[in-house]
Amino acid sequence: MVNKSIRSALTFLYPQPCLLCGLPSKRSINLCAGCELDLPHNRHRCERCALPLHSASLDRVCHDCLVHPPPYQHCVIPWRYEAQIASMVRAFKQHGKLVYARLFGELLAEQLRLLYGASDLPEFILPVPLHWTRHLTRGFNQATETAYQLVTSQALRELPPSHRPRIASWLCSRTRHTTTQRRLDADARQSNLQQAFSAHPGCAGRRIAILDDVVTTGATVATIARELNRADTAEIHVWSIARTPLPSVRDSAPDNS
C-alpha cells in the first residue's frame, strides 16, 4: 500500500509524457486518458474468437466459430489491429521499442481485471514461443516481454499472490522453424504451422492462457491450443492485444512469429 501511494504521488508530481501525443499523463502508464479513448477498441466482436464484426451485425458469434468452434474456451482481445495500436505494435516488434511492452501489459491487465472480475485468472501464461533462430534475429520474444509486463502490472499486483498467473514458457516449445506468415492466407498459415509446436506433459489439468501480441487469422493460437488439448490441459484461454479484422488478411497484417 505504501509503495502504491508513493508511485501515485510521483506520477502526480512528475507526469510522464503520453507515448502518442506527448502531453503529460498522470497515470501509471505512459498514455493519457484521451489517447486511450481514441484507441481502436474491439467492442463488437465474436464471443468465441474476438474477431471484429460489422457494427450493424446482430451476430454474436462469427460464421467460422459456428461451423468450427475454436479449440479454446475463452478469448480476450480488447483492441483491433488498426491505427495507433498497429503503429505501436510495429514499433515494438520491428524496431525493438520495448517501452510498448509495458504499455501493452498494463492496458491488457486492466482489461483482464474488468472482464474476469472476481473469478480466478488462469494459473499460467504461455507466451507464444519463437523458434530459437527467430529469437536470435529479433533479439527478444514480443509475447514474453508483454507477459512479463502483464504479471508485474499494477492491476495484477493488487491481487492476492494465489490469484496471480505465472509465466510458464516451458509449457510449449517451438519445434520447427516456419516460413514468415506475413503474406500467407488463412489456409496457408494453418499448413505452415503443422508440427511446429510441442506441449509439455505438465499441461495436464492446468488452466492456461496463451498470450500473443496480435491475432490475425487465429491459426497460431489455435495450433498451440490443439497441442495443449492433446496434453489434457483443463482449460485454455487466449489473450492478445489486438485482433486483425478479416475476412481478408491484409498486406499490413503482422507476422505472428
Short mmCIF file of N, CA and C in Angstrom, two decimals, residues 50-228:
data_model
loop_
_atom_site.label_atom_id
_atom_site.label_comp_id
_atom_site.label_asym_id
_atom_site.label_seq_id
_atom_site.Cartn_x
_atom_site.Cartn_y
_atom_site.Cartn_z
N ALA A 50 -13.08 -13.42 -30.77
CA ALA A 50 -12.84 -11.97 -30.73
C ALA A 50 -12.64 -11.33 -32.10
N LEU A 51 -13.05 -12.00 -33.16
CA LEU A 51 -12.98 -11.40 -34.49
C LEU A 51 -13.87 -10.16 -34.54
N PRO A 52 -13.33 -9.01 -34.99
CA PRO A 52 -14.18 -7.82 -35.11
C PRO A 52 -15.31 -8.06 -36.11
N LEU A 53 -16.53 -7.77 -35.69
CA LEU A 53 -17.71 -7.94 -36.54
C LEU A 53 -18.21 -6.59 -37.00
N HIS A 54 -18.97 -6.57 -38.08
CA HIS A 54 -19.54 -5.32 -38.55
C HIS A 54 -20.48 -4.76 -37.48
N SER A 55 -20.37 -3.47 -37.25
CA SER A 55 -21.15 -2.85 -36.17
C SER A 55 -22.65 -3.01 -36.37
N ALA A 56 -23.09 -3.16 -37.64
CA ALA A 56 -24.52 -3.29 -37.92
C ALA A 56 -25.01 -4.73 -37.74
N SER A 57 -24.08 -5.67 -37.61
CA SER A 57 -24.45 -7.07 -37.50
C SER A 57 -25.02 -7.37 -36.11
N LEU A 58 -26.02 -8.26 -36.08
CA LEU A 58 -26.61 -8.70 -34.82
C LEU A 58 -25.97 -10.00 -34.34
N ASP A 59 -25.06 -10.53 -35.12
CA ASP A 59 -24.41 -11.79 -34.76
C ASP A 59 -23.54 -11.60 -33.51
N ARG A 60 -23.50 -12.62 -32.69
CA ARG A 60 -22.63 -12.62 -31.51
C ARG A 60 -21.48 -13.60 -31.68
N VAL A 61 -21.62 -14.52 -32.63
CA VAL A 61 -20.57 -15.49 -32.92
C VAL A 61 -20.36 -15.49 -34.43
N CYS A 62 -19.10 -15.46 -34.86
CA CYS A 62 -18.81 -15.41 -36.29
C CYS A 62 -19.12 -16.76 -36.95
N HIS A 63 -19.22 -16.74 -38.27
CA HIS A 63 -19.57 -17.95 -39.02
C HIS A 63 -18.57 -19.07 -38.80
N ASP A 64 -17.28 -18.75 -38.83
CA ASP A 64 -16.26 -19.79 -38.66
C ASP A 64 -16.38 -20.49 -37.32
N CYS A 65 -16.67 -19.74 -36.25
CA CYS A 65 -16.79 -20.35 -34.93
C CYS A 65 -18.05 -21.19 -34.81
N LEU A 66 -19.10 -20.82 -35.54
CA LEU A 66 -20.31 -21.63 -35.55
C LEU A 66 -20.06 -22.97 -36.23
N VAL A 67 -19.32 -22.94 -37.33
CA VAL A 67 -19.06 -24.16 -38.10
C VAL A 67 -17.94 -24.98 -37.46
N HIS A 68 -16.87 -24.30 -37.06
CA HIS A 68 -15.71 -24.97 -36.46
C HIS A 68 -15.35 -24.25 -35.16
N PRO A 69 -15.96 -24.62 -34.05
CA PRO A 69 -15.64 -23.95 -32.77
C PRO A 69 -14.15 -24.04 -32.47
N PRO A 70 -13.56 -22.96 -31.98
CA PRO A 70 -12.11 -22.96 -31.71
C PRO A 70 -11.75 -23.91 -30.57
N PRO A 71 -10.50 -24.37 -30.53
CA PRO A 71 -10.06 -25.35 -29.52
C PRO A 71 -9.70 -24.72 -28.18
N TYR A 72 -10.29 -23.59 -27.85
CA TYR A 72 -10.06 -22.94 -26.56
C TYR A 72 -11.40 -22.44 -26.04
N GLN A 73 -11.45 -22.13 -24.74
CA GLN A 73 -12.73 -21.80 -24.10
C GLN A 73 -12.99 -20.30 -23.99
N HIS A 74 -11.95 -19.49 -23.85
CA HIS A 74 -12.12 -18.06 -23.64
C HIS A 74 -11.13 -17.29 -24.51
N CYS A 75 -11.55 -16.10 -24.93
CA CYS A 75 -10.67 -15.27 -25.76
C CYS A 75 -10.86 -13.80 -25.37
N VAL A 76 -9.76 -13.15 -24.99
CA VAL A 76 -9.81 -11.73 -24.60
C VAL A 76 -8.85 -10.95 -25.50
N ILE A 77 -9.41 -10.13 -26.39
CA ILE A 77 -8.61 -9.29 -27.29
C ILE A 77 -9.30 -7.93 -27.35
N PRO A 78 -8.85 -6.97 -26.55
CA PRO A 78 -9.60 -5.72 -26.38
C PRO A 78 -9.55 -4.72 -27.54
N TRP A 79 -8.55 -4.83 -28.43
CA TRP A 79 -8.42 -3.82 -29.48
C TRP A 79 -8.30 -4.45 -30.86
N ARG A 80 -8.56 -3.62 -31.88
CA ARG A 80 -8.39 -4.04 -33.27
C ARG A 80 -6.99 -3.63 -33.73
N TYR A 81 -6.42 -4.42 -34.63
CA TYR A 81 -5.10 -4.10 -35.17
C TYR A 81 -5.27 -3.02 -36.24
N GLU A 82 -5.42 -1.81 -35.79
CA GLU A 82 -5.63 -0.66 -36.66
C GLU A 82 -5.00 0.56 -36.01
N ALA A 83 -4.86 1.61 -36.79
CA ALA A 83 -4.49 2.95 -36.29
C ALA A 83 -3.34 2.90 -35.30
N GLN A 84 -3.54 3.52 -34.13
CA GLN A 84 -2.44 3.68 -33.16
C GLN A 84 -1.90 2.34 -32.67
N ILE A 85 -2.79 1.36 -32.47
CA ILE A 85 -2.34 0.05 -31.99
C ILE A 85 -1.40 -0.58 -33.01
N ALA A 86 -1.75 -0.52 -34.28
CA ALA A 86 -0.91 -1.12 -35.32
C ALA A 86 0.46 -0.46 -35.37
N SER A 87 0.50 0.86 -35.28
CA SER A 87 1.78 1.56 -35.35
C SER A 87 2.65 1.25 -34.13
N MET A 88 2.04 1.10 -32.95
CA MET A 88 2.80 0.78 -31.75
C MET A 88 3.33 -0.65 -31.80
N VAL A 89 2.52 -1.58 -32.30
CA VAL A 89 2.97 -2.97 -32.42
C VAL A 89 4.15 -3.07 -33.38
N ARG A 90 4.07 -2.36 -34.50
CA ARG A 90 5.17 -2.39 -35.46
C ARG A 90 6.44 -1.81 -34.86
N ALA A 91 6.31 -0.71 -34.12
CA ALA A 91 7.49 -0.11 -33.48
C ALA A 91 8.09 -1.07 -32.46
N PHE A 92 7.24 -1.80 -31.76
CA PHE A 92 7.66 -2.76 -30.75
C PHE A 92 8.41 -3.93 -31.39
N LYS A 93 7.80 -4.56 -32.39
CA LYS A 93 8.37 -5.79 -32.96
C LYS A 93 9.50 -5.52 -33.95
N GLN A 94 9.32 -4.53 -34.80
CA GLN A 94 10.27 -4.31 -35.87
C GLN A 94 11.43 -3.41 -35.48
N HIS A 95 11.23 -2.57 -34.47
CA HIS A 95 12.27 -1.62 -34.09
C HIS A 95 12.71 -1.74 -32.63
N GLY A 96 12.23 -2.78 -31.96
CA GLY A 96 12.68 -3.05 -30.60
C GLY A 96 12.31 -2.00 -29.58
N LYS A 97 11.19 -1.29 -29.78
CA LYS A 97 10.75 -0.28 -28.82
C LYS A 97 10.04 -0.98 -27.65
N LEU A 98 10.83 -1.46 -26.70
CA LEU A 98 10.29 -2.26 -25.61
C LEU A 98 9.41 -1.48 -24.65
N VAL A 99 9.43 -0.15 -24.74
CA VAL A 99 8.56 0.65 -23.89
C VAL A 99 7.10 0.31 -24.15
N TYR A 100 6.80 -0.15 -25.37
CA TYR A 100 5.42 -0.51 -25.69
C TYR A 100 5.01 -1.82 -25.02
N ALA A 101 5.96 -2.67 -24.68
CA ALA A 101 5.63 -3.91 -23.97
C ALA A 101 4.98 -3.56 -22.63
N ARG A 102 5.55 -2.59 -21.93
CA ARG A 102 4.98 -2.18 -20.64
C ARG A 102 3.58 -1.59 -20.84
N LEU A 103 3.44 -0.76 -21.85
CA LEU A 103 2.13 -0.17 -22.13
C LEU A 103 1.10 -1.26 -22.40
N PHE A 104 1.45 -2.21 -23.28
CA PHE A 104 0.51 -3.28 -23.63
C PHE A 104 0.18 -4.15 -22.42
N GLY A 105 1.20 -4.46 -21.62
CA GLY A 105 0.98 -5.28 -20.44
C GLY A 105 0.04 -4.62 -19.45
N GLU A 106 0.24 -3.32 -19.21
CA GLU A 106 -0.61 -2.59 -18.27
C GLU A 106 -2.05 -2.47 -18.80
N LEU A 107 -2.18 -2.14 -20.09
CA LEU A 107 -3.51 -2.00 -20.67
C LEU A 107 -4.27 -3.31 -20.63
N LEU A 108 -3.60 -4.40 -21.01
CA LEU A 108 -4.26 -5.71 -21.03
C LEU A 108 -4.63 -6.15 -19.61
N ALA A 109 -3.76 -5.86 -18.65
CA ALA A 109 -4.06 -6.23 -17.26
C ALA A 109 -5.32 -5.54 -16.76
N GLU A 110 -5.48 -4.27 -17.11
CA GLU A 110 -6.67 -3.54 -16.69
C GLU A 110 -7.93 -4.17 -17.29
N GLN A 111 -7.85 -4.58 -18.55
CA GLN A 111 -8.99 -5.22 -19.20
C GLN A 111 -9.31 -6.57 -18.58
N LEU A 112 -8.28 -7.33 -18.24
CA LEU A 112 -8.49 -8.64 -17.64
C LEU A 112 -9.18 -8.51 -16.28
N ARG A 113 -8.77 -7.52 -15.50
CA ARG A 113 -9.42 -7.31 -14.20
C ARG A 113 -10.90 -6.98 -14.38
N LEU A 114 -11.22 -6.20 -15.40
CA LEU A 114 -12.61 -5.85 -15.66
C LEU A 114 -13.42 -7.05 -16.14
N LEU A 115 -12.85 -7.86 -17.03
CA LEU A 115 -13.59 -8.94 -17.66
C LEU A 115 -13.72 -10.17 -16.77
N TYR A 116 -12.67 -10.47 -16.01
CA TYR A 116 -12.72 -11.66 -15.16
C TYR A 116 -13.39 -11.37 -13.82
N GLY A 117 -13.34 -10.13 -13.39
CA GLY A 117 -13.98 -9.78 -12.14
C GLY A 117 -13.42 -10.57 -10.98
N ALA A 118 -14.32 -11.17 -10.20
CA ALA A 118 -13.91 -11.92 -9.01
C ALA A 118 -13.48 -13.35 -9.34
N SER A 119 -13.70 -13.79 -10.58
CA SER A 119 -13.33 -15.16 -10.94
C SER A 119 -11.81 -15.28 -11.05
N ASP A 120 -11.33 -16.49 -10.89
CA ASP A 120 -9.90 -16.72 -10.92
C ASP A 120 -9.35 -16.62 -12.33
N LEU A 121 -8.21 -15.97 -12.45
CA LEU A 121 -7.48 -15.97 -13.70
C LEU A 121 -6.83 -17.34 -13.89
N PRO A 122 -6.42 -17.69 -15.11
CA PRO A 122 -5.70 -18.95 -15.32
C PRO A 122 -4.44 -19.02 -14.46
N GLU A 123 -3.99 -20.24 -14.19
CA GLU A 123 -2.80 -20.44 -13.37
C GLU A 123 -1.54 -19.95 -14.07
N PHE A 124 -1.45 -20.21 -15.39
CA PHE A 124 -0.23 -19.94 -16.12
C PHE A 124 -0.48 -19.12 -17.37
N ILE A 125 0.51 -18.33 -17.72
CA ILE A 125 0.52 -17.62 -19.00
C ILE A 125 1.58 -18.26 -19.88
N LEU A 126 1.18 -18.67 -21.06
CA LEU A 126 2.10 -19.25 -22.03
C LEU A 126 2.32 -18.27 -23.17
N PRO A 127 3.44 -17.54 -23.19
CA PRO A 127 3.72 -16.67 -24.34
C PRO A 127 3.94 -17.54 -25.58
N VAL A 128 3.40 -17.12 -26.71
CA VAL A 128 3.60 -17.88 -27.94
C VAL A 128 5.11 -18.00 -28.19
N PRO A 129 5.62 -19.23 -28.27
CA PRO A 129 7.07 -19.39 -28.40
C PRO A 129 7.59 -19.05 -29.80
N LEU A 130 8.79 -18.49 -29.83
CA LEU A 130 9.51 -18.26 -31.07
C LEU A 130 10.52 -19.39 -31.27
N HIS A 131 10.78 -19.71 -32.52
CA HIS A 131 11.89 -20.62 -32.79
C HIS A 131 13.19 -19.90 -32.43
N TRP A 132 14.18 -20.65 -31.99
CA TRP A 132 15.41 -20.01 -31.50
C TRP A 132 16.09 -19.15 -32.56
N THR A 133 15.94 -19.53 -33.84
CA THR A 133 16.57 -18.72 -34.90
C THR A 133 15.88 -17.37 -35.03
N ARG A 134 14.54 -17.34 -34.90
CA ARG A 134 13.81 -16.08 -34.97
C ARG A 134 14.10 -15.23 -33.74
N HIS A 135 14.20 -15.88 -32.60
CA HIS A 135 14.53 -15.16 -31.37
C HIS A 135 15.91 -14.53 -31.47
N LEU A 136 16.85 -15.25 -32.05
CA LEU A 136 18.22 -14.74 -32.21
C LEU A 136 18.23 -13.53 -33.14
N THR A 137 17.46 -13.59 -34.21
CA THR A 137 17.42 -12.49 -35.17
C THR A 137 16.76 -11.24 -34.58
N ARG A 138 15.63 -11.44 -33.91
CA ARG A 138 14.88 -10.30 -33.36
C ARG A 138 15.51 -9.79 -32.07
N GLY A 139 16.07 -10.70 -31.29
CA GLY A 139 16.68 -10.30 -30.04
C GLY A 139 15.77 -10.43 -28.83
N PHE A 140 14.50 -10.68 -29.04
CA PHE A 140 13.55 -10.84 -27.95
C PHE A 140 12.29 -11.51 -28.48
N ASN A 141 11.51 -12.04 -27.56
CA ASN A 141 10.20 -12.59 -27.89
C ASN A 141 9.15 -11.58 -27.44
N GLN A 142 8.43 -11.00 -28.37
CA GLN A 142 7.48 -9.94 -28.04
C GLN A 142 6.38 -10.43 -27.09
N ALA A 143 5.96 -11.69 -27.22
CA ALA A 143 4.93 -12.22 -26.34
C ALA A 143 5.46 -12.37 -24.91
N THR A 144 6.70 -12.82 -24.77
CA THR A 144 7.30 -12.97 -23.45
C THR A 144 7.48 -11.62 -22.77
N GLU A 145 7.95 -10.62 -23.54
CA GLU A 145 8.12 -9.28 -22.97
C GLU A 145 6.78 -8.72 -22.48
N THR A 146 5.73 -8.92 -23.26
CA THR A 146 4.41 -8.43 -22.86
C THR A 146 3.90 -9.19 -21.65
N ALA A 147 4.15 -10.51 -21.61
CA ALA A 147 3.71 -11.33 -20.47
C ALA A 147 4.37 -10.86 -19.18
N TYR A 148 5.66 -10.56 -19.24
CA TYR A 148 6.36 -10.09 -18.04
C TYR A 148 5.76 -8.78 -17.54
N GLN A 149 5.47 -7.87 -18.44
CA GLN A 149 4.88 -6.59 -18.03
C GLN A 149 3.46 -6.79 -17.51
N LEU A 150 2.77 -7.79 -18.05
CA LEU A 150 1.42 -8.08 -17.59
C LEU A 150 1.41 -8.57 -16.15
N VAL A 151 2.28 -9.55 -15.84
CA VAL A 151 2.26 -10.12 -14.49
C VAL A 151 2.82 -9.16 -13.44
N THR A 152 3.59 -8.17 -13.87
CA THR A 152 4.12 -7.18 -12.92
C THR A 152 3.33 -5.88 -12.96
N SER A 153 2.21 -5.86 -13.66
CA SER A 153 1.39 -4.65 -13.79
C SER A 153 0.75 -4.27 -12.47
N GLN A 154 0.39 -3.01 -12.34
CA GLN A 154 -0.26 -2.53 -11.13
C GLN A 154 -1.58 -3.26 -10.90
N ALA A 155 -2.34 -3.51 -11.97
CA ALA A 155 -3.65 -4.14 -11.83
C ALA A 155 -3.54 -5.55 -11.26
N LEU A 156 -2.55 -6.32 -11.68
CA LEU A 156 -2.41 -7.69 -11.17
C LEU A 156 -1.66 -7.74 -9.85
N ARG A 157 -0.80 -6.75 -9.58
CA ARG A 157 -0.11 -6.73 -8.29
C ARG A 157 -1.09 -6.53 -7.14
N GLU A 158 -2.26 -5.97 -7.43
CA GLU A 158 -3.26 -5.74 -6.40
C GLU A 158 -4.00 -7.02 -6.01
N LEU A 159 -3.83 -8.09 -6.80
CA LEU A 159 -4.47 -9.36 -6.50
C LEU A 159 -3.68 -10.13 -5.45
N PRO A 160 -4.33 -11.01 -4.69
CA PRO A 160 -3.58 -11.88 -3.78
C PRO A 160 -2.60 -12.75 -4.59
N PRO A 161 -1.45 -13.07 -4.06
CA PRO A 161 -0.47 -13.87 -4.80
C PRO A 161 -1.04 -15.16 -5.37
N SER A 162 -1.95 -15.79 -4.66
CA SER A 162 -2.53 -17.06 -5.13
C SER A 162 -3.41 -16.89 -6.36
N HIS A 163 -3.83 -15.66 -6.65
CA HIS A 163 -4.71 -15.39 -7.78
C HIS A 163 -3.95 -14.85 -9.00
N ARG A 164 -2.67 -14.63 -8.86
CA ARG A 164 -1.89 -14.07 -9.97
C ARG A 164 -1.35 -15.19 -10.85
N PRO A 165 -1.54 -15.08 -12.17
CA PRO A 165 -0.96 -16.10 -13.06
C PRO A 165 0.55 -15.96 -13.14
N ARG A 166 1.21 -17.06 -13.45
CA ARG A 166 2.66 -17.09 -13.58
C ARG A 166 3.03 -17.40 -15.02
N ILE A 167 4.13 -16.83 -15.47
CA ILE A 167 4.63 -17.12 -16.82
C ILE A 167 5.25 -18.51 -16.82
N ALA A 168 4.87 -19.32 -17.79
CA ALA A 168 5.38 -20.69 -17.88
C ALA A 168 5.70 -21.00 -19.35
N SER A 169 6.81 -20.47 -19.82
CA SER A 169 7.21 -20.68 -21.22
C SER A 169 7.51 -22.14 -21.52
N TRP A 170 7.84 -22.92 -20.49
CA TRP A 170 8.20 -24.32 -20.67
C TRP A 170 7.02 -25.20 -21.06
N LEU A 171 5.80 -24.68 -20.95
CA LEU A 171 4.62 -25.50 -21.24
C LEU A 171 4.52 -25.89 -22.71
N CYS A 172 5.16 -25.14 -23.58
CA CYS A 172 5.09 -25.45 -25.01
C CYS A 172 6.35 -24.92 -25.69
N SER A 173 6.89 -25.70 -26.60
CA SER A 173 8.09 -25.28 -27.33
C SER A 173 7.82 -25.24 -28.82
N ARG A 174 8.59 -24.42 -29.50
CA ARG A 174 8.50 -24.36 -30.96
C ARG A 174 9.55 -25.31 -31.51
N THR A 175 9.10 -26.35 -32.18
CA THR A 175 10.00 -27.43 -32.59
C THR A 175 10.47 -27.32 -34.03
N ARG A 176 9.85 -26.42 -34.78
CA ARG A 176 10.22 -26.30 -36.19
C ARG A 176 10.18 -24.85 -36.62
N HIS A 177 11.21 -24.43 -37.36
CA HIS A 177 11.23 -23.08 -37.90
C HIS A 177 10.24 -23.00 -39.06
N THR A 178 9.38 -21.99 -39.05
CA THR A 178 8.36 -21.86 -40.09
C THR A 178 8.61 -20.62 -40.94
N THR A 179 8.07 -20.66 -42.13
CA THR A 179 8.15 -19.51 -43.03
C THR A 179 7.37 -18.35 -42.42
N THR A 180 7.83 -17.13 -42.66
CA THR A 180 7.11 -15.96 -42.16
C THR A 180 5.66 -15.99 -42.64
N GLN A 181 4.73 -15.64 -41.75
CA GLN A 181 3.31 -15.74 -42.06
C GLN A 181 2.73 -14.45 -42.64
N ARG A 182 3.58 -13.45 -42.79
CA ARG A 182 3.10 -12.10 -43.11
C ARG A 182 2.15 -12.06 -44.30
N ARG A 183 2.49 -12.74 -45.41
CA ARG A 183 1.67 -12.62 -46.61
C ARG A 183 0.91 -13.91 -46.95
N LEU A 184 0.76 -14.80 -45.98
CA LEU A 184 0.04 -16.05 -46.20
C LEU A 184 -1.43 -15.87 -45.86
N ASP A 185 -2.31 -16.55 -46.65
CA ASP A 185 -3.72 -16.51 -46.30
C ASP A 185 -4.00 -17.50 -45.17
N ALA A 186 -5.25 -17.61 -44.77
CA ALA A 186 -5.58 -18.42 -43.60
C ALA A 186 -5.20 -19.88 -43.77
N ASP A 187 -5.52 -20.46 -44.94
CA ASP A 187 -5.21 -21.87 -45.17
C ASP A 187 -3.71 -22.11 -45.19
N ALA A 188 -2.98 -21.20 -45.83
CA ALA A 188 -1.53 -21.36 -45.92
C ALA A 188 -0.88 -21.20 -44.54
N ARG A 189 -1.42 -20.31 -43.71
CA ARG A 189 -0.89 -20.14 -42.36
C ARG A 189 -1.07 -21.42 -41.54
N GLN A 190 -2.24 -22.04 -41.68
CA GLN A 190 -2.51 -23.26 -40.94
C GLN A 190 -1.57 -24.37 -41.37
N SER A 191 -1.38 -24.50 -42.68
CA SER A 191 -0.47 -25.53 -43.20
C SER A 191 0.97 -25.28 -42.77
N ASN A 192 1.36 -24.03 -42.74
CA ASN A 192 2.71 -23.65 -42.38
C ASN A 192 3.05 -24.02 -40.93
N LEU A 193 2.02 -24.12 -40.09
CA LEU A 193 2.24 -24.36 -38.66
C LEU A 193 2.15 -25.83 -38.25
N GLN A 194 1.95 -26.71 -39.21
CA GLN A 194 1.84 -28.12 -38.88
C GLN A 194 3.12 -28.63 -38.22
N GLN A 195 2.94 -29.31 -37.10
CA GLN A 195 4.04 -29.91 -36.33
C GLN A 195 5.10 -28.86 -35.92
N ALA A 196 4.63 -27.63 -35.69
CA ALA A 196 5.56 -26.56 -35.31
C ALA A 196 5.69 -26.40 -33.80
N PHE A 197 4.75 -27.00 -33.03
CA PHE A 197 4.75 -26.83 -31.58
C PHE A 197 4.62 -28.17 -30.88
N SER A 198 5.13 -28.21 -29.66
CA SER A 198 5.02 -29.42 -28.85
C SER A 198 4.72 -29.02 -27.40
N ALA A 199 3.62 -29.56 -26.85
CA ALA A 199 3.21 -29.23 -25.49
C ALA A 199 3.88 -30.16 -24.48
N HIS A 200 4.16 -29.62 -23.29
CA HIS A 200 4.80 -30.38 -22.22
C HIS A 200 3.74 -31.19 -21.47
N PRO A 201 4.06 -32.39 -21.02
CA PRO A 201 3.09 -33.19 -20.25
C PRO A 201 2.59 -32.48 -18.99
N GLY A 202 3.36 -31.51 -18.49
CA GLY A 202 2.95 -30.77 -17.31
C GLY A 202 1.72 -29.90 -17.52
N CYS A 203 1.22 -29.82 -18.75
CA CYS A 203 0.00 -29.06 -19.03
C CYS A 203 -1.25 -29.75 -18.48
N ALA A 204 -1.16 -31.04 -18.24
CA ALA A 204 -2.33 -31.82 -17.84
C ALA A 204 -3.00 -31.23 -16.60
N GLY A 205 -4.31 -31.00 -16.72
CA GLY A 205 -5.09 -30.50 -15.61
C GLY A 205 -4.92 -29.03 -15.30
N ARG A 206 -4.13 -28.29 -16.07
CA ARG A 206 -3.85 -26.88 -15.80
C ARG A 206 -4.81 -25.95 -16.55
N ARG A 207 -4.94 -24.75 -16.04
CA ARG A 207 -5.69 -23.69 -16.71
C ARG A 207 -4.66 -22.70 -17.25
N ILE A 208 -4.61 -22.58 -18.58
CA ILE A 208 -3.51 -21.88 -19.24
C ILE A 208 -4.06 -20.80 -20.17
N ALA A 209 -3.40 -19.63 -20.16
CA ALA A 209 -3.72 -18.55 -21.10
C ALA A 209 -2.58 -18.43 -22.10
N ILE A 210 -2.88 -18.64 -23.36
CA ILE A 210 -1.92 -18.41 -24.44
C ILE A 210 -1.88 -16.91 -24.71
N LEU A 211 -0.69 -16.32 -24.68
CA LEU A 211 -0.56 -14.88 -24.90
C LEU A 211 0.21 -14.59 -26.17
N ASP A 212 -0.40 -13.84 -27.07
CA ASP A 212 0.27 -13.37 -28.28
C ASP A 212 0.06 -11.87 -28.39
N ASP A 213 0.91 -11.20 -29.14
CA ASP A 213 0.74 -9.75 -29.27
C ASP A 213 -0.43 -9.40 -30.18
N VAL A 214 -0.54 -10.11 -31.32
CA VAL A 214 -1.62 -9.86 -32.27
C VAL A 214 -2.14 -11.20 -32.79
N VAL A 215 -3.45 -11.32 -32.93
CA VAL A 215 -4.06 -12.49 -33.56
C VAL A 215 -4.59 -12.05 -34.92
N THR A 216 -4.11 -12.71 -35.96
CA THR A 216 -4.53 -12.34 -37.32
C THR A 216 -5.63 -13.30 -37.79
N THR A 217 -5.27 -14.48 -38.26
CA THR A 217 -6.29 -15.47 -38.63
C THR A 217 -6.64 -16.37 -37.47
N GLY A 218 -5.82 -16.37 -36.43
CA GLY A 218 -6.04 -17.26 -35.31
C GLY A 218 -5.37 -18.61 -35.46
N ALA A 219 -4.63 -18.79 -36.55
CA ALA A 219 -4.00 -20.09 -36.82
C ALA A 219 -2.97 -20.47 -35.76
N THR A 220 -2.16 -19.51 -35.34
CA THR A 220 -1.10 -19.81 -34.37
C THR A 220 -1.66 -20.23 -33.02
N VAL A 221 -2.57 -19.42 -32.47
CA VAL A 221 -3.11 -19.76 -31.15
C VAL A 221 -3.95 -21.03 -31.20
N ALA A 222 -4.64 -21.26 -32.32
CA ALA A 222 -5.44 -22.48 -32.45
C ALA A 222 -4.54 -23.71 -32.51
N THR A 223 -3.42 -23.61 -33.24
CA THR A 223 -2.49 -24.74 -33.33
C THR A 223 -1.92 -25.07 -31.96
N ILE A 224 -1.51 -24.04 -31.20
CA ILE A 224 -0.98 -24.26 -29.85
C ILE A 224 -2.07 -24.84 -28.95
N ALA A 225 -3.29 -24.33 -29.05
CA ALA A 225 -4.39 -24.82 -28.23
C ALA A 225 -4.65 -26.30 -28.48
N ARG A 226 -4.59 -26.72 -29.73
CA ARG A 226 -4.80 -28.15 -30.02
C ARG A 226 -3.71 -29.00 -29.40
N GLU A 227 -2.47 -28.50 -29.41
CA GLU A 227 -1.39 -29.24 -28.76
C GLU A 227 -1.61 -29.32 -27.25
N LEU A 228 -2.08 -28.23 -26.65
CA LEU A 228 -2.37 -28.24 -25.22
C LEU A 228 -3.51 -29.21 -24.90
#
